[in-house]
Coordinates of C-alpha atoms in Angstrom, one line a residue:
M1 CA -54.2 -27.8 39.9
S2 CA -52.2 -27.2 36.8
T3 CA -49.1 -29.4 36.1
Y4 CA -45.9 -28.0 34.7
H5 CA -43.2 -30.0 33.0
V6 CA -39.4 -29.6 33.3
D7 CA -36.7 -31.2 31.0
E8 CA -33.3 -30.5 32.5
A9 CA -31.5 -31.3 29.3
A10 CA -33.7 -30.0 26.4
G11 CA -36.1 -27.6 28.2
S12 CA -35.9 -23.8 28.1
D13 CA -36.6 -21.2 30.7
T14 CA -36.6 -18.6 27.9
T15 CA -38.9 -20.1 25.3
G16 CA -40.6 -22.9 27.2
T17 CA -44.2 -22.8 28.4
G18 CA -44.3 -25.6 30.8
T19 CA -46.2 -28.1 28.6
S20 CA -44.8 -31.6 28.0
D21 CA -43.9 -30.5 24.4
A22 CA -42.3 -27.2 25.5
P23 CA -41.0 -27.8 29.0
Y24 CA -39.0 -25.5 31.2
Q25 CA -35.4 -26.3 32.0
T26 CA -35.5 -25.7 35.8
I27 CA -38.0 -26.4 38.6
A28 CA -37.0 -23.0 40.1
F29 CA -38.2 -21.2 37.1
A30 CA -41.5 -23.0 37.1
F31 CA -42.0 -22.1 40.8
F32 CA -40.9 -18.5 40.1
T33 CA -43.4 -18.1 37.2
H34 CA -46.4 -20.0 38.6
G35 CA -46.0 -20.1 42.3
Q36 CA -44.4 -22.6 44.6
D37 CA -47.6 -24.6 45.3
V38 CA -48.0 -25.9 41.7
K39 CA -47.4 -29.5 40.7
V40 CA -44.2 -30.1 38.7
L41 CA -43.1 -33.2 36.8
V42 CA -39.4 -33.5 35.8
R43 CA -37.1 -35.6 33.7
K44 CA -33.4 -35.7 33.1
D45 CA -33.6 -35.9 29.2
A46 CA -36.0 -36.7 26.4
T47 CA -35.3 -40.5 26.8
S48 CA -36.7 -40.5 30.4
P49 CA -40.3 -40.3 31.5
Y50 CA -41.7 -37.3 33.4
D51 CA -41.9 -38.0 37.2
E52 CA -42.4 -36.1 40.5
P53 CA -39.2 -34.4 41.7
T54 CA -37.5 -35.5 45.0
Q55 CA -38.1 -33.5 48.2
S56 CA -34.4 -32.2 48.2
S57 CA -34.7 -30.9 44.6
V58 CA -38.0 -29.2 45.4
K59 CA -36.4 -27.6 48.5
K60 CA -33.5 -26.4 46.5
A61 CA -35.8 -25.2 43.7
K62 CA -37.9 -23.1 46.1
K63 CA -34.7 -21.4 47.4
N64 CA -33.6 -20.6 43.9
A65 CA -37.1 -19.4 43.0
D66 CA -36.9 -16.9 46.0
G67 CA -33.5 -15.7 44.5
L68 CA -35.2 -15.2 41.1
E69 CA -38.0 -13.3 42.7
K70 CA -35.5 -11.0 44.5
K71 CA -33.6 -10.5 41.3
A72 CA -36.7 -9.7 39.3
K73 CA -37.9 -7.3 41.9
K74 CA -34.5 -5.5 41.9
A75 CA -34.5 -5.4 38.1
K76 CA -38.0 -3.9 38.2
E77 CA -36.9 -1.2 40.7
L78 CA -33.9 -0.4 38.5
A79 CA -36.1 -0.2 35.4
E80 CA -38.6 2.1 37.2
R81 CA -35.7 4.3 38.4
D82 CA -34.1 4.4 35.0
A83 CA -37.5 5.2 33.4
Q84 CA -38.0 8.0 35.9
A85 CA -34.5 9.3 35.3
K86 CA -35.1 9.2 31.5
G87 CA -38.4 11.0 32.0
E88 CA -36.8 13.6 34.1
E89 CA -34.0 14.1 31.6
R90 CA -36.6 14.3 28.8
E91 CA -38.5 16.9 30.7
R92 CA -35.3 18.8 31.4
K93 CA -34.4 18.8 27.7
E94 CA -37.9 19.8 26.7
K95 CA -37.8 22.6 29.2
L96 CA -34.4 23.6 28.0
L97 CA -35.6 23.7 24.4
E98 CA -38.5 25.8 25.3
E99 CA -36.3 28.3 27.2
S100 CA -33.8 28.2 24.3
K101 CA -36.5 29.6 22.0
K102 CA -36.4 32.8 24.0
I103 CA -32.7 33.4 23.3
Q104 CA -32.2 35.6 20.3
L105 CA -28.5 35.8 19.2
V106 CA -27.6 39.1 17.7
E107 CA -24.2 40.0 16.2
D108 CA -22.5 42.6 18.4
P109 CA -21.9 45.8 16.4
S110 CA -19.2 47.0 18.8
L111 CA -16.9 44.1 17.9
P112 CA -14.4 44.5 15.0
A113 CA -15.9 43.9 11.5
A114 CA -15.5 40.3 10.5
V115 CA -13.5 39.4 7.4
K116 CA -15.4 37.0 5.1
A117 CA -13.1 34.2 4.0
K118 CA -12.9 30.6 2.7
I119 CA -11.7 28.0 5.1
G120 CA -8.7 27.1 2.9
N121 CA -7.4 30.7 3.1
L122 CA -7.6 31.4 6.9
A123 CA -3.9 31.0 8.1
P124 CA -3.1 34.7 7.4
L125 CA -6.2 35.8 9.4
R126 CA -5.3 34.3 12.8
T127 CA -6.1 36.6 15.8
Q128 CA -8.7 38.4 13.6
R129 CA -12.5 38.2 13.6
I130 CA -13.7 36.3 10.6
R131 CA -16.9 35.1 8.9
V132 CA -17.2 31.7 7.3
F133 CA -19.9 29.7 5.7
G134 CA -20.1 26.0 5.2
W135 CA -21.7 22.6 6.0
V136 CA -21.6 20.9 9.4
H137 CA -19.2 18.0 8.8
R138 CA -18.9 16.8 12.4
L139 CA -20.8 17.7 15.5
R140 CA -20.1 17.0 19.2
S141 CA -21.6 18.4 22.4
Q142 CA -19.7 18.3 25.8
K143 CA -21.5 19.8 28.8
D144 CA -22.4 23.3 27.7
I145 CA -20.0 23.5 24.7
I146 CA -20.6 22.5 21.1
F147 CA -17.8 21.5 18.9
V148 CA -18.4 21.9 15.1
V149 CA -16.1 20.9 12.3
L150 CA -17.2 23.0 9.3
R151 CA -16.6 22.1 5.6
D152 CA -16.8 24.5 2.7
G153 CA -15.0 22.6 -0.1
T154 CA -11.7 24.4 0.4
G155 CA -10.9 22.8 3.8
Y156 CA -12.1 22.0 7.3
L157 CA -12.4 24.3 10.3
Q158 CA -12.9 23.4 14.0
A159 CA -15.3 25.9 15.7
V160 CA -16.3 26.1 19.4
L161 CA -19.7 27.4 20.5
S162 CA -20.0 28.3 24.2
G163 CA -22.1 30.6 26.3
L164 CA -25.2 32.1 24.6
P165 CA -24.2 30.8 21.1
A166 CA -24.4 27.2 22.5
Q167 CA -27.8 27.8 24.2
T168 CA -30.0 28.9 21.3
Y169 CA -32.7 26.6 19.9
D170 CA -30.8 26.2 16.7
A171 CA -27.7 25.2 18.7
L172 CA -29.5 22.5 20.6
T173 CA -31.2 21.1 17.4
L174 CA -28.3 21.5 15.0
T175 CA -27.8 18.5 12.7
L176 CA -25.0 17.2 10.4
E177 CA -24.9 18.7 6.9
S178 CA -26.8 21.8 7.9
T179 CA -25.3 24.9 6.3
V180 CA -24.3 27.6 8.8
E181 CA -22.7 31.0 9.0
L182 CA -20.1 31.3 11.8
V183 CA -18.5 34.5 13.1
G184 CA -15.7 34.7 15.7
T185 CA -12.1 35.1 16.5
L186 CA -9.6 32.7 14.8
Q187 CA -6.9 31.5 17.1
A188 CA -3.9 29.2 16.6
T189 CA -4.4 25.9 18.4
P190 CA -2.6 25.7 21.8
E191 CA 0.6 23.6 21.9
G192 CA -0.2 19.9 22.4
K193 CA -3.6 20.1 20.6
T194 CA -4.4 19.6 17.0
A195 CA -7.1 21.0 14.7
P196 CA -7.5 21.2 10.9
G197 CA -5.4 24.0 9.6
G198 CA -3.7 24.5 12.9
H199 CA -6.3 26.9 14.2
E200 CA -9.8 27.1 15.9
L201 CA -12.7 29.5 15.7
S202 CA -14.2 30.8 18.9
V203 CA -17.7 31.7 17.8
D204 CA -19.5 34.9 19.1
Y205 CA -22.3 34.9 16.5
W206 CA -23.7 32.3 14.2
R207 CA -26.9 31.3 12.4
V208 CA -28.3 28.4 10.4
V209 CA -28.5 29.1 6.7
G210 CA -30.1 25.8 5.6
P211 CA -31.1 23.1 8.1
A212 CA -30.6 19.4 7.4
P213 CA -33.2 16.8 8.7
G214 CA -32.7 14.7 11.8
G215 CA -34.5 11.5 12.8
D216 CA -35.1 8.8 10.2
D217 CA -34.0 11.1 7.4
A218 CA -30.8 12.2 9.1
F219 CA -27.7 12.1 6.9
T220 CA -26.0 9.2 8.9
N221 CA -29.2 7.2 8.6
R222 CA -29.3 7.5 4.8
L223 CA -25.6 6.9 4.4
N224 CA -23.0 5.1 6.5
E225 CA -20.0 2.7 6.4
K226 CA -22.3 -0.3 6.2
S227 CA -24.4 0.9 3.3
D228 CA -24.8 -1.4 0.4
P229 CA -22.9 -0.6 -2.8
S230 CA -26.1 -0.1 -4.8
I231 CA -27.2 2.4 -2.1
L232 CA -23.9 4.2 -2.3
A233 CA -24.3 4.4 -6.1
D234 CA -27.9 5.8 -5.7
L235 CA -26.6 8.4 -3.1
R236 CA -23.4 9.3 -5.0
H237 CA -24.4 13.0 -4.5
L238 CA -24.1 12.4 -0.8
V239 CA -21.1 10.1 -0.9
L240 CA -19.1 13.0 -2.5
R241 CA -19.4 14.8 0.8
G242 CA -17.2 12.3 2.5
E243 CA -13.5 13.0 3.0
H244 CA -12.2 10.1 0.9
A245 CA -14.5 10.7 -2.1
S246 CA -13.8 14.4 -2.1
S247 CA -10.1 13.8 -1.7
V248 CA -10.0 11.5 -4.8
L249 CA -11.8 14.1 -6.9
R250 CA -9.5 16.9 -5.6
L251 CA -6.5 14.8 -6.5
R252 CA -8.1 14.2 -10.0
S253 CA -8.2 17.9 -10.6
L254 CA -4.6 18.5 -9.6
M255 CA -3.6 15.4 -11.7
L256 CA -5.2 16.8 -14.8
S257 CA -3.6 20.2 -14.2
S258 CA -0.2 18.5 -13.9
F259 CA -0.8 16.6 -17.1
R260 CA -1.5 19.8 -18.9
E261 CA 1.7 21.4 -17.4
S262 CA 3.7 18.4 -18.7
Y263 CA 2.2 18.7 -22.2
A264 CA 2.8 22.4 -22.3
A265 CA 6.5 21.8 -21.3
H266 CA 6.8 19.5 -24.3
H267 CA 4.9 21.9 -26.7
L268 CA 1.7 19.9 -27.2
L269 CA -1.4 22.0 -27.8
E270 CA -4.7 21.2 -26.3
V271 CA -7.7 20.9 -28.6
T272 CA -11.4 19.9 -28.1
P273 CA -12.7 17.3 -30.6
P274 CA -16.4 16.5 -31.0
C275 CA -18.2 13.8 -29.0
L276 CA -20.9 13.3 -31.7
V277 CA -19.4 11.4 -34.6
Q278 CA -20.3 9.3 -37.7
T279 CA -17.2 7.1 -37.7
Q280 CA -15.9 4.3 -35.5
V281 CA -12.4 3.9 -34.1
E282 CA -12.4 0.8 -31.9
G283 CA -15.0 -1.5 -33.4
G284 CA -18.7 -1.2 -34.1
A285 CA -19.8 -3.5 -31.3
T286 CA -18.9 -0.9 -28.7
L287 CA -20.7 2.1 -30.3
F288 CA -23.6 4.0 -28.6
K289 CA -25.9 4.8 -31.6
L290 CA -28.3 7.8 -31.7
D291 CA -30.5 9.6 -34.2
Y292 CA -28.9 12.9 -35.2
Y293 CA -31.5 14.9 -37.1
G294 CA -32.5 11.9 -39.0
Q295 CA -29.0 10.6 -39.6
P296 CA -27.2 7.8 -37.7
A297 CA -24.5 9.1 -35.4
F298 CA -22.5 7.7 -32.5
L299 CA -20.9 8.9 -29.2
T300 CA -17.2 8.9 -29.7
Q301 CA -15.1 5.9 -28.7
S302 CA -11.9 8.0 -29.2
S303 CA -10.8 11.4 -30.4
Q304 CA -7.7 9.9 -32.2
L305 CA -8.9 10.4 -35.8
Y306 CA -9.6 14.1 -35.2
L307 CA -6.4 14.7 -33.4
E308 CA -4.5 13.3 -36.4
T309 CA -6.1 16.0 -38.6
C310 CA -4.6 18.7 -36.4
L311 CA -1.0 17.6 -36.9
P312 CA -0.3 19.5 -40.2
S313 CA -1.6 22.9 -38.7
L314 CA -1.2 22.7 -35.0
G315 CA 1.7 20.3 -34.5
D316 CA 1.6 17.8 -31.7
V317 CA -1.7 17.9 -29.9
F318 CA -3.6 16.4 -27.0
C319 CA -7.2 16.5 -25.6
V320 CA -9.0 15.7 -22.4
Q321 CA -12.3 14.4 -23.7
E322 CA -15.1 11.9 -22.7
S323 CA -15.2 8.6 -24.5
F324 CA -18.0 6.1 -24.6
R325 CA -17.8 2.3 -24.9
A326 CA -21.0 0.2 -25.1
E327 CA -19.3 -3.0 -24.0
N328 CA -21.3 -4.9 -21.4
S329 CA -18.4 -5.1 -18.9
H330 CA -18.7 -4.9 -15.2
T331 CA -15.1 -5.2 -14.2
R332 CA -13.6 -2.9 -11.6
R333 CA -11.6 -1.1 -14.3
H334 CA -14.3 -0.5 -16.9
L335 CA -16.7 2.4 -17.4
S336 CA -19.3 3.1 -20.1
E337 CA -18.2 6.7 -20.1
Y338 CA -14.7 7.7 -19.1
T339 CA -12.3 10.6 -19.4
H340 CA -9.8 10.0 -22.2
L341 CA -6.5 11.8 -22.3
E342 CA -5.3 11.4 -25.9
A343 CA -2.3 12.7 -27.8
E344 CA -0.9 12.5 -31.3
L345 CA 2.6 13.3 -32.3
A346 CA 4.1 13.9 -35.8
F347 CA 7.5 12.8 -37.2
I348 CA 8.1 10.2 -34.4
D349 CA 9.1 6.6 -34.4
F350 CA 7.8 3.7 -32.1
D351 CA 10.6 3.9 -29.5
G352 CA 10.2 7.7 -29.4
L353 CA 6.4 7.2 -28.8
M354 CA 7.0 4.9 -25.8
N355 CA 9.8 7.3 -24.5
H356 CA 7.3 10.1 -24.7
I357 CA 4.6 8.3 -22.9
E358 CA 7.0 7.3 -20.1
T359 CA 8.3 10.9 -19.9
I360 CA 4.8 12.5 -19.7
I361 CA 3.7 10.1 -16.9
C362 CA 6.9 10.4 -14.8
E363 CA 7.0 14.2 -15.1
T364 CA 3.4 14.4 -14.2
V365 CA 3.9 12.2 -11.1
D366 CA 6.9 14.4 -10.2
R367 CA 4.8 17.5 -10.5
L368 CA 2.2 16.1 -8.2
L369 CA 4.7 15.0 -5.6
Q370 CA 6.3 18.5 -5.7
N371 CA 2.9 20.1 -5.1
E372 CA 2.3 20.3 -1.3
T373 CA -1.5 19.9 -1.6
A374 CA -1.3 17.0 -4.1
A375 CA 1.4 15.2 -2.2
A376 CA -0.6 15.4 0.9
L377 CA -3.7 13.9 -0.9
I378 CA -1.6 11.1 -2.3
K379 CA -0.1 10.3 1.1
Q380 CA -3.6 10.3 2.6
L381 CA -5.1 8.0 0.0
N382 CA -2.1 5.9 -0.9
P383 CA 0.6 6.1 1.9
A384 CA 2.8 3.5 0.2
F385 CA 2.9 5.3 -3.1
K386 CA 6.3 5.7 -4.8
A387 CA 7.1 7.3 -8.1
P388 CA 7.8 4.7 -10.7
A389 CA 11.5 4.1 -11.6
R390 CA 12.7 4.7 -15.1
P391 CA 13.1 3.2 -17.7
F392 CA 9.9 1.2 -17.7
M393 CA 10.2 -2.5 -18.6
R394 CA 9.5 -3.3 -22.2
L395 CA 8.1 -6.7 -22.9
S396 CA 7.0 -8.0 -26.4
Y397 CA 3.6 -9.7 -26.8
V398 CA 5.4 -12.9 -27.9
D399 CA 7.6 -12.9 -24.8
A400 CA 4.6 -12.2 -22.6
I401 CA 2.8 -15.3 -24.0
K402 CA 5.9 -17.3 -23.1
W403 CA 6.1 -15.7 -19.7
L404 CA 2.5 -16.6 -18.9
N405 CA 3.0 -20.2 -19.9
D406 CA 6.3 -20.4 -18.0
H407 CA 4.4 -19.2 -14.9
G408 CA 1.4 -21.5 -15.3
I409 CA -1.1 -18.7 -15.9
Q410 CA -3.8 -20.1 -18.2
H411 CA -6.9 -18.7 -19.8
E412 CA -10.4 -20.0 -20.5
E413 CA -10.8 -22.0 -23.7
E414 CA -13.4 -20.5 -25.9
D415 CA -15.5 -21.6 -28.9
T416 CA -15.6 -19.7 -32.2
E417 CA -18.2 -17.3 -30.8
G418 CA -16.2 -16.5 -27.7
N419 CA -18.1 -18.6 -25.2
P420 CA -16.2 -20.6 -22.6
I421 CA -15.9 -24.3 -23.3
K422 CA -16.8 -26.6 -20.4
D423 CA -15.9 -30.2 -19.6
E424 CA -18.3 -33.0 -18.8
A425 CA -18.4 -31.9 -15.1
G426 CA -19.4 -28.4 -16.1
N427 CA -16.0 -26.8 -15.3
V428 CA -14.6 -24.2 -17.7
K429 CA -11.6 -25.7 -19.5
M430 CA -8.3 -23.8 -19.0
V431 CA -5.5 -23.8 -21.6
D432 CA -2.1 -22.3 -22.1
H433 CA -1.7 -19.1 -24.1
A434 CA -0.7 -19.2 -27.7
V435 CA 0.5 -16.5 -30.1
G436 CA -2.7 -14.9 -31.5
D437 CA -4.6 -15.0 -28.3
D438 CA -6.0 -11.8 -26.9
I439 CA -4.4 -11.8 -23.4
A440 CA -7.3 -11.7 -20.9
E441 CA -7.5 -8.9 -18.4
A442 CA -7.1 -11.3 -15.4
A443 CA -3.9 -12.9 -16.8
E444 CA -2.5 -9.5 -17.8
R445 CA -3.1 -8.1 -14.3
Q446 CA -1.7 -11.2 -12.6
M447 CA 1.5 -10.9 -14.7
T448 CA 1.8 -7.2 -14.0
D449 CA 1.3 -7.6 -10.2
I450 CA 3.9 -10.4 -10.1
I451 CA 6.5 -8.4 -12.0
G452 CA 5.5 -5.4 -9.8
T453 CA 6.7 -2.5 -12.1
P454 CA 5.2 -0.6 -15.0
I455 CA 5.4 -2.6 -18.3
F456 CA 5.2 -1.6 -21.9
L457 CA 3.6 -4.6 -23.5
H458 CA 4.2 -4.1 -27.3
G459 CA 4.0 -5.7 -30.7
F460 CA 0.5 -7.2 -30.8
P461 CA -0.8 -9.2 -33.7
A462 CA -2.6 -7.1 -36.3
E463 CA -5.8 -9.2 -36.0
L464 CA -6.1 -8.1 -32.4
K465 CA -5.7 -4.4 -33.1
A466 CA -7.5 -1.5 -34.9
F467 CA -7.3 -1.0 -38.7
Y468 CA -5.2 2.2 -38.4
M469 CA -2.2 0.6 -36.6
K470 CA 1.2 0.4 -38.4
K471 CA 2.7 -3.0 -39.0
V472 CA 6.2 -3.8 -37.7
P473 CA 8.4 -3.9 -40.9
G474 CA 9.4 -7.5 -41.7
S475 CA 7.7 -8.9 -38.6
A476 CA 5.3 -11.4 -40.2
D477 CA 5.7 -15.0 -39.2
A478 CA 4.0 -17.9 -40.8
K479 CA 0.6 -17.0 -39.2
H480 CA 0.8 -13.5 -37.9
V481 CA 1.6 -9.9 -38.8
F482 CA 2.6 -7.7 -35.8
T483 CA 1.9 -4.0 -35.1
E484 CA 3.9 -1.1 -33.6
S485 CA 1.4 -1.0 -30.8
C486 CA 1.8 -0.9 -27.0
D487 CA -0.2 -1.1 -23.8
L488 CA 1.3 0.4 -20.6
L489 CA 0.4 -1.8 -17.6
M490 CA 0.5 -0.7 -14.0
P491 CA 0.5 -2.9 -10.9
N492 CA -2.9 -3.2 -9.2
V493 CA -4.7 -1.7 -12.2
G494 CA -3.5 -3.2 -15.4
E495 CA -3.7 -1.3 -18.7
I496 CA -3.8 2.5 -18.3
V497 CA -2.5 3.5 -21.7
G498 CA -3.0 2.1 -25.2
G499 CA -1.0 3.5 -28.1
S500 CA 0.5 2.8 -31.5
M501 CA 2.2 4.2 -34.6
R502 CA -0.4 5.0 -37.2
I503 CA -0.5 3.9 -40.8
A504 CA 1.1 6.6 -42.9
D505 CA 0.6 5.1 -46.3
M506 CA -2.8 5.8 -48.0
E507 CA -2.9 2.5 -49.9
E508 CA -2.2 0.5 -46.7
L509 CA -4.9 2.4 -44.9
L510 CA -7.4 1.7 -47.7
A511 CA -6.4 -2.0 -47.3
G512 CA -7.1 -1.8 -43.6
Y513 CA -10.6 -0.4 -44.2
K514 CA -11.3 -3.3 -46.6
R515 CA -9.9 -6.0 -44.2
E516 CA -12.2 -4.7 -41.4
G517 CA -15.2 -4.4 -43.7
I518 CA -15.3 -0.6 -43.2
D519 CA -16.8 1.7 -45.9
P520 CA -14.0 4.3 -46.5
A521 CA -16.4 7.0 -47.8
P522 CA -17.3 8.5 -44.3
Y523 CA -13.5 8.5 -43.5
Y524 CA -12.6 10.7 -46.5
W525 CA -11.3 13.5 -44.2
F526 CA -9.2 11.0 -42.3
T527 CA -7.8 9.4 -45.5
D528 CA -6.9 12.8 -46.8
Q529 CA -4.2 13.0 -44.1
R530 CA -2.2 10.5 -46.1
K531 CA -3.1 12.2 -49.5
Y532 CA -1.9 15.7 -48.6
G533 CA 1.5 15.3 -47.2
T534 CA 1.7 12.2 -45.0
C535 CA 4.2 11.6 -42.2
E536 CA 5.2 9.0 -39.7
H537 CA 3.1 9.7 -36.6
G538 CA 1.8 7.9 -33.5
G539 CA -0.4 8.5 -30.5
Y540 CA -2.1 7.1 -27.5
G541 CA -5.0 7.2 -25.1
L542 CA -4.7 7.2 -21.3
G543 CA -7.7 6.4 -19.1
V544 CA -7.9 9.2 -16.5
E545 CA -9.9 7.1 -14.1
R546 CA -7.5 4.2 -14.3
F547 CA -4.4 6.4 -13.9
L548 CA -6.1 7.9 -10.8
A549 CA -7.0 4.5 -9.4
W550 CA -3.3 3.6 -9.7
L551 CA -2.2 6.9 -8.1
A552 CA -4.7 6.9 -5.3
N553 CA -4.8 3.1 -4.7
R554 CA -8.6 2.8 -5.4
Y555 CA -10.1 -0.6 -5.8
T556 CA -12.3 0.4 -8.7
V557 CA -12.3 3.2 -11.3
R558 CA -15.9 3.9 -10.2
E559 CA -14.4 5.7 -7.2
C560 CA -12.4 7.9 -9.6
S561 CA -15.3 9.4 -11.6
L562 CA -17.7 12.2 -10.4
Y563 CA -20.8 10.3 -11.4
P564 CA -19.6 6.9 -12.8
R565 CA -21.5 5.2 -15.6
W566 CA -21.5 1.4 -16.2
P567 CA -24.0 -1.0 -17.8
G568 CA -27.3 -0.5 -16.1
R569 CA -26.2 2.7 -14.2
A570 CA -27.0 6.1 -15.6
T571 CA -28.2 7.8 -12.4
P572 CA -28.0 10.1 -10.5

């Protein structure tokens, strides 16, 4: 006769096998599993030896084993009944599917002709018979009725399939993201009920235009809320179908239109500079280089130099153009390719430049909030958004250094090559800011978030800025010369605009080339702007994705680009 072991403290009725090394936890389970006539040895815990159980404990265990037997029998009966019900339900569905193949839906020619329309333009067509096309955005079955939310890029429409339209094979196998044609009568939603657009389509005819897969390859299996960020990036083409992603891009379009309206109101002309260039603007380390018919060329970092050449003939100008920066930055506000909204203005001073930037931004925001569609998108994406108050705070670079130190905001100490210096314990050494330091992104954003309002940070040292920036007259101290330059900082994002007055004097510009080690020969056309009638002028560049991230309260600018590019990511 086999012997089974029970350890009441450390045993397990789930994983135990009844050996001395893997004992059960209860005698009742040993009897239930192997029969009530087997020999059982029991111990209280691992410090006690195994011994025969008392008669009273055996009697109690047999009673509990009977209970386990009854429970197991009942569970088996329920499982068999459930399996039978599932089998019957499966057979019913299979029979229903077979019968559904016999149903052929035909559009009734005696009904009024349907008006083909886009979902966003349906309100005037209520009570009429309409025809719409789109993608199945949501899908729900309830008894013999199928509810479909259709999406066509202009809006969402709730449709109801009942009767024969809900009984066809296509209806019973319909999947999310399939494209369909729906025909029926459009009715306003009854009082007390809600639907997108305030109406609902009662379908009398429909068909599948392009089916989407189900099963393992179904849309929700490839993409859902728990998807890893790298998967979301790989499937950006599917992410765009989501309500949030599409709303951000829809707001982006309206935002660019509003910017253009603001520029038109201030008589700036839009131009289209080249993306393929042979000159640098923001430093050679961030250039994407390529072979251009045997000559070296680059993807543009900025269109500023070309915009300056337009001033004598076209007056104040702006562009909406892609810029490319080859810096290996993975922060939430950096992209390798981004949309750059740039402007150049002639016969202007530094205060006038900052006033202009403030005006364009505030008027653009006002236009968006006055646009019903744009205002609804902003409320959906950023419910707490409020238009910024004017005037924007103006904080000099020197005062910002003092502010950071007064508030205990330090930065990493770096060696001459820009590498963090660590102490003996391996921790990065933190030090106070000093005039001449390039204020780090983290410190800048922390300061902006604490202050909580838009800030014009201005007057940066010349060694931190590009060769073309104008010096502040009489601003030099013992160590530094300062520039008429500014960054506009926004809470939660940081810098969204960088601008400056440009050097107007040709000799000063040539000295700037020399200081930066730049060969002036390829820049002859830019230098000529100072040779043939120079003027005081200034300009700026605004990062469209950063501005949108601020407007729509997005965590990263990657959400604000159609197909974002960052180091290591150039697909899809």
